[in-house]
PDB file of C-alpha atoms in Angstrom:
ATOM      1  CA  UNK A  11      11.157  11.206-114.828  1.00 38.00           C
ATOM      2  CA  UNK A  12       8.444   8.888-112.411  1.00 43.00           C
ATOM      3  CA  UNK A  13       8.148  12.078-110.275  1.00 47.00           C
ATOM      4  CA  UNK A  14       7.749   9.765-107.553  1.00 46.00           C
ATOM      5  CA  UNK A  15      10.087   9.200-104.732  1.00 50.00           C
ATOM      6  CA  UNK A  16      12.765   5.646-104.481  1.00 51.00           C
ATOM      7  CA  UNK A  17      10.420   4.068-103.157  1.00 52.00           C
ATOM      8  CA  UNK A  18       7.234   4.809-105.751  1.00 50.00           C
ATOM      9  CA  UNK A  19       5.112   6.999-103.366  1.00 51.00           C
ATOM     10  CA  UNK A  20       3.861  10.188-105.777  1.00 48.00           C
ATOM     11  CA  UNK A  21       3.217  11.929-102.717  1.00 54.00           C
ATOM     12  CA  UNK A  22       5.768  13.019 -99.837  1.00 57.00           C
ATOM     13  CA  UNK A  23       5.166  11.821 -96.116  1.00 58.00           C
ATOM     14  CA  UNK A  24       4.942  15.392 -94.976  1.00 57.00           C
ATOM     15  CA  UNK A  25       1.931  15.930 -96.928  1.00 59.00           C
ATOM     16  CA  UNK A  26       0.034  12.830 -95.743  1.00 62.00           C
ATOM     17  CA  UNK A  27       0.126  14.139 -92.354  1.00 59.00           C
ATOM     18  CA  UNK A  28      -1.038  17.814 -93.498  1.00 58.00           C
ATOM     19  CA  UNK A  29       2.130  19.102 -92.125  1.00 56.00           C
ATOM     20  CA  UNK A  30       1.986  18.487 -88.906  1.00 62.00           C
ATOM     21  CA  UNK A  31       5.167  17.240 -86.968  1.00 59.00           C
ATOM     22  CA  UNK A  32       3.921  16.141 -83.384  1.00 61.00           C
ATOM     23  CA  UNK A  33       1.110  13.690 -82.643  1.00 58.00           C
ATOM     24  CA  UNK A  34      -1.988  15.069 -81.101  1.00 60.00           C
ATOM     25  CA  UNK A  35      -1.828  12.500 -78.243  1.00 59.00           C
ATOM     26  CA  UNK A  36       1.545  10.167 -76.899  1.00 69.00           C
ATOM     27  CA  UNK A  37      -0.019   7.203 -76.800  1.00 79.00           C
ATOM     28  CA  UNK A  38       1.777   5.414 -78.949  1.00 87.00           C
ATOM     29  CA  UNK A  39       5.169   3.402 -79.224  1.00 91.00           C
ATOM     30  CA  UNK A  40       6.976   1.069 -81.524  1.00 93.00           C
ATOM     31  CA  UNK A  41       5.189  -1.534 -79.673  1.00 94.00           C
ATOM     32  CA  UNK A  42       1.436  -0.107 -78.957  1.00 93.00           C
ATOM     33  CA  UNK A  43      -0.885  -2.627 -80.451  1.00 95.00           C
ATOM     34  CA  UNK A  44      -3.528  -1.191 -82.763  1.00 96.00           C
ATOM     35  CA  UNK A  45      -6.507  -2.644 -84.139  1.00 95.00           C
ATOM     36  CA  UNK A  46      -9.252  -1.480 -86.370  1.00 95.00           C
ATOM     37  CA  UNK A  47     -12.516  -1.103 -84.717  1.00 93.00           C
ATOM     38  CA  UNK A  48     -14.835  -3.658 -86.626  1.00 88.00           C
ATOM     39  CA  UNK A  49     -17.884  -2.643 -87.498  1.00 87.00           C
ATOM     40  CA  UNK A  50     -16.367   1.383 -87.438  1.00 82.00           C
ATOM     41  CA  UNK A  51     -18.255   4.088 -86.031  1.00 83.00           C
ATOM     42  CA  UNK A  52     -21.315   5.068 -88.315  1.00 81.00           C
ATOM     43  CA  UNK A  53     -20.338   8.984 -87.742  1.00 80.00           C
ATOM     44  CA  UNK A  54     -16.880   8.618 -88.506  1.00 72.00           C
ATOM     45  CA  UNK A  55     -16.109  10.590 -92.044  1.00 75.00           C
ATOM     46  CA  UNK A  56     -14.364   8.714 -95.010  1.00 80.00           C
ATOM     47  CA  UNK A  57     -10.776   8.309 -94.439  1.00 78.00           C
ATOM     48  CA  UNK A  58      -8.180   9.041 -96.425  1.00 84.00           C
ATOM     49  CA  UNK A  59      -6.571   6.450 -99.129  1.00 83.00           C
ATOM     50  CA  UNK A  60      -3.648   6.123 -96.592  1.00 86.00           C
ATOM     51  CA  UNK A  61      -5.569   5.873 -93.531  1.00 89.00           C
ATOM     52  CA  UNK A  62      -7.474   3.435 -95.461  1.00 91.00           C
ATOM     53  CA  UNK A  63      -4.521   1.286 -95.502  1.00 92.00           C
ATOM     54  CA  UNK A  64      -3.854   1.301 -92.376  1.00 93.00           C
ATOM     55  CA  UNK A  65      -6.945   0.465 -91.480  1.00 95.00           C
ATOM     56  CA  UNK A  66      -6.485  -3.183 -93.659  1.00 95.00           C
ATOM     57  CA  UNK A  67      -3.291  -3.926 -92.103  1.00 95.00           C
ATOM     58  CA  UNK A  68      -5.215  -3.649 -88.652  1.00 94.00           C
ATOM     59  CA  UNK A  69      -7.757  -5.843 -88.920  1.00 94.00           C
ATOM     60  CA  UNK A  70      -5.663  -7.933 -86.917  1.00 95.00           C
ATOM     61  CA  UNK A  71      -3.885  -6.486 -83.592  1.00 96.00           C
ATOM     62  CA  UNK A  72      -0.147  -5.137 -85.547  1.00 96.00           C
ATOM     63  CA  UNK A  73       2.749  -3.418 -83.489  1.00 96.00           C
ATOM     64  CA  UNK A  74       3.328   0.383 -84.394  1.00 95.00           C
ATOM     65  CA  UNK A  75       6.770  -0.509 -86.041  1.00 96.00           C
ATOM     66  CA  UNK A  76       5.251  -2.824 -88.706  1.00 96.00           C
ATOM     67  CA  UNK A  77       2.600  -0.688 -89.368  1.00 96.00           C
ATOM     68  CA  UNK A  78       5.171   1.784 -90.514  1.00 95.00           C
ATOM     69  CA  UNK A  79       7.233  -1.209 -91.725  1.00 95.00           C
ATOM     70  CA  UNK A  80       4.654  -2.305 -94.157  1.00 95.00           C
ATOM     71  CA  UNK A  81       3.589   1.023 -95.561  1.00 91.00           C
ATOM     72  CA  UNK A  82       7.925   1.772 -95.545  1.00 88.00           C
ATOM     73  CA  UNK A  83       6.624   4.976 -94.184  1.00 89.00           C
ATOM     74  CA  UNK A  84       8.722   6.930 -91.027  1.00 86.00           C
ATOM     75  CA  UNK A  85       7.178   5.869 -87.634  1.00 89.00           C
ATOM     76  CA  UNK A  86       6.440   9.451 -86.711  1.00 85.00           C
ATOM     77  CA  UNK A  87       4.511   9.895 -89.786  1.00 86.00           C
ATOM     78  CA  UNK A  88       2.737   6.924 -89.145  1.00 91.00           C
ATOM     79  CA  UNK A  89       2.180   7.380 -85.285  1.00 91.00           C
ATOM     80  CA  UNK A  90       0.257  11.020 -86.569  1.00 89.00           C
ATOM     81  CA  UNK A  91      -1.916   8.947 -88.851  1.00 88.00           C
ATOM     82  CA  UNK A  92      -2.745   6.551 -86.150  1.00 93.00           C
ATOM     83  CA  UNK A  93      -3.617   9.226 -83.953  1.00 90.00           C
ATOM     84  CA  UNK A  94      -6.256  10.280 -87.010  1.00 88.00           C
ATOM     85  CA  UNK A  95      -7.845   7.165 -86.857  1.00 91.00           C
ATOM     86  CA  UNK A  96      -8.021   6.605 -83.150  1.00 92.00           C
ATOM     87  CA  UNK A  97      -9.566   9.758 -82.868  1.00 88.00           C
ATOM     88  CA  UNK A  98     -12.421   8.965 -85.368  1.00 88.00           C
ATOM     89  CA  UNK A  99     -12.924   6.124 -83.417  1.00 90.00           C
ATOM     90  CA  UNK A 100     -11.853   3.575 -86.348  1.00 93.00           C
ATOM     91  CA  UNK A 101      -8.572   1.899 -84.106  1.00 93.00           C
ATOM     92  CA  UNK A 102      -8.246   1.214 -80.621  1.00 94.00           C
ATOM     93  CA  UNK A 103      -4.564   1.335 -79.121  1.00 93.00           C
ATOM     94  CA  UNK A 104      -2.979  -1.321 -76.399  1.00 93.00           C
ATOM     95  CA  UNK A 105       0.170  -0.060 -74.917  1.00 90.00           C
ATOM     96  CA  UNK A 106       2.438  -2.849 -73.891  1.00 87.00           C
ATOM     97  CA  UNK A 107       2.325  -4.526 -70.675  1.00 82.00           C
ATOM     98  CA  UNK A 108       4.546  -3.599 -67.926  1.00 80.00           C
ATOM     99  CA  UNK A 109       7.133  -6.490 -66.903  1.00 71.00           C
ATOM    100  CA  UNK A 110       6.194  -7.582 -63.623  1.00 75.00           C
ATOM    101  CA  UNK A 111       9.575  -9.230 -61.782  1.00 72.00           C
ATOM    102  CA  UNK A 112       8.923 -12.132 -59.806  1.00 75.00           C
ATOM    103  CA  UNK A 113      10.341 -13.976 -57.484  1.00 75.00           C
ATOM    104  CA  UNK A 114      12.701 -16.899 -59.594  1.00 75.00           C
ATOM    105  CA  UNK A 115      11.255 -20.744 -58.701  1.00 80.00           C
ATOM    106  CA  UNK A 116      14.219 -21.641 -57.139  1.00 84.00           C
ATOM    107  CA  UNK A 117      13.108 -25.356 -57.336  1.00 85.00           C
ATOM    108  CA  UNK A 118      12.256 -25.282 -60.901  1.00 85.00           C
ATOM    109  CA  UNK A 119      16.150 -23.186 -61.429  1.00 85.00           C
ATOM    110  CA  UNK A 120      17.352 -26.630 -59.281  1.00 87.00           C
ATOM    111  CA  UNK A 121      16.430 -28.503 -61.612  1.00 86.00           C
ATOM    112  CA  UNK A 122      17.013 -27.274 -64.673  1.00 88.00           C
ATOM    113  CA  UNK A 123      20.657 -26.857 -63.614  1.00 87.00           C
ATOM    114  CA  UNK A 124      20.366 -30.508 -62.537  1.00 87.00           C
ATOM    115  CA  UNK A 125      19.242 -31.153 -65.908  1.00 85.00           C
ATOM    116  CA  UNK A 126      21.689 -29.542 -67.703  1.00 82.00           C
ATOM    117  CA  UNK A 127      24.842 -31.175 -65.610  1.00 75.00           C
ATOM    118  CA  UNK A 128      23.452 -34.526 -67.134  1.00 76.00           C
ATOM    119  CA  UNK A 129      24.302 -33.298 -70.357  1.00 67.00           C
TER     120      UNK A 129
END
């Protein structure tokens, strides 16, 4: 017996979280940006092993869903982690951009059609 889980962790999600089930703050979605803060904060205590992997997988900008992806970890387990770090001041979050609509180029939709017709 591995006394591990299928997929190898020794130690259930639940417990990397402390127990908690809801994130401190709702600033995260499957698409929120994160990013580990580079140098971090000199105040900031030691993370955790798992935070500590997070933190590597964020040295560049990653989505919320591969984050959890990566570490094949649930995204609300994840998304309570992330809210760990972000309040030690170790990630910063970017929420997606709102979709502005604009007004279509109807020129530019002229000719593409046009284009297309040749075909």
């Amino acid at each position: 017996m591995s006394g591990g889980d299928a997929g190898g962790r020794l130690v259930r999600p639940f417990t990397l979280i402390g127990g908690r089930t809801r994130p401190s703050r709702a600033c995260f979605t499957l698409i929120t940006t994160v990013t580990a803060v580079d140098p971090p904060p000199e105040r900031a205590a030691r993370p955790q092993p798992e935070h500590l992997r997070i933190l590597r997988l964020c040295a560049e900008p990653v989505a919320v869903a591969e984050v959890a992806a990566r570490l094949d970890l649930p995204v609300s387990v994840v998304v309570i982690m992330l809210c760990d770090l972000l309040e030690a001041g170790r990630i910063t979050a970017h929420p997606p951009r709102p979709v502005t609509r604009t007004t279509p180029d109807l020129d530019l939709l002229q000719k593409v059609r046009d284009g297309l017709g040749r075909l």
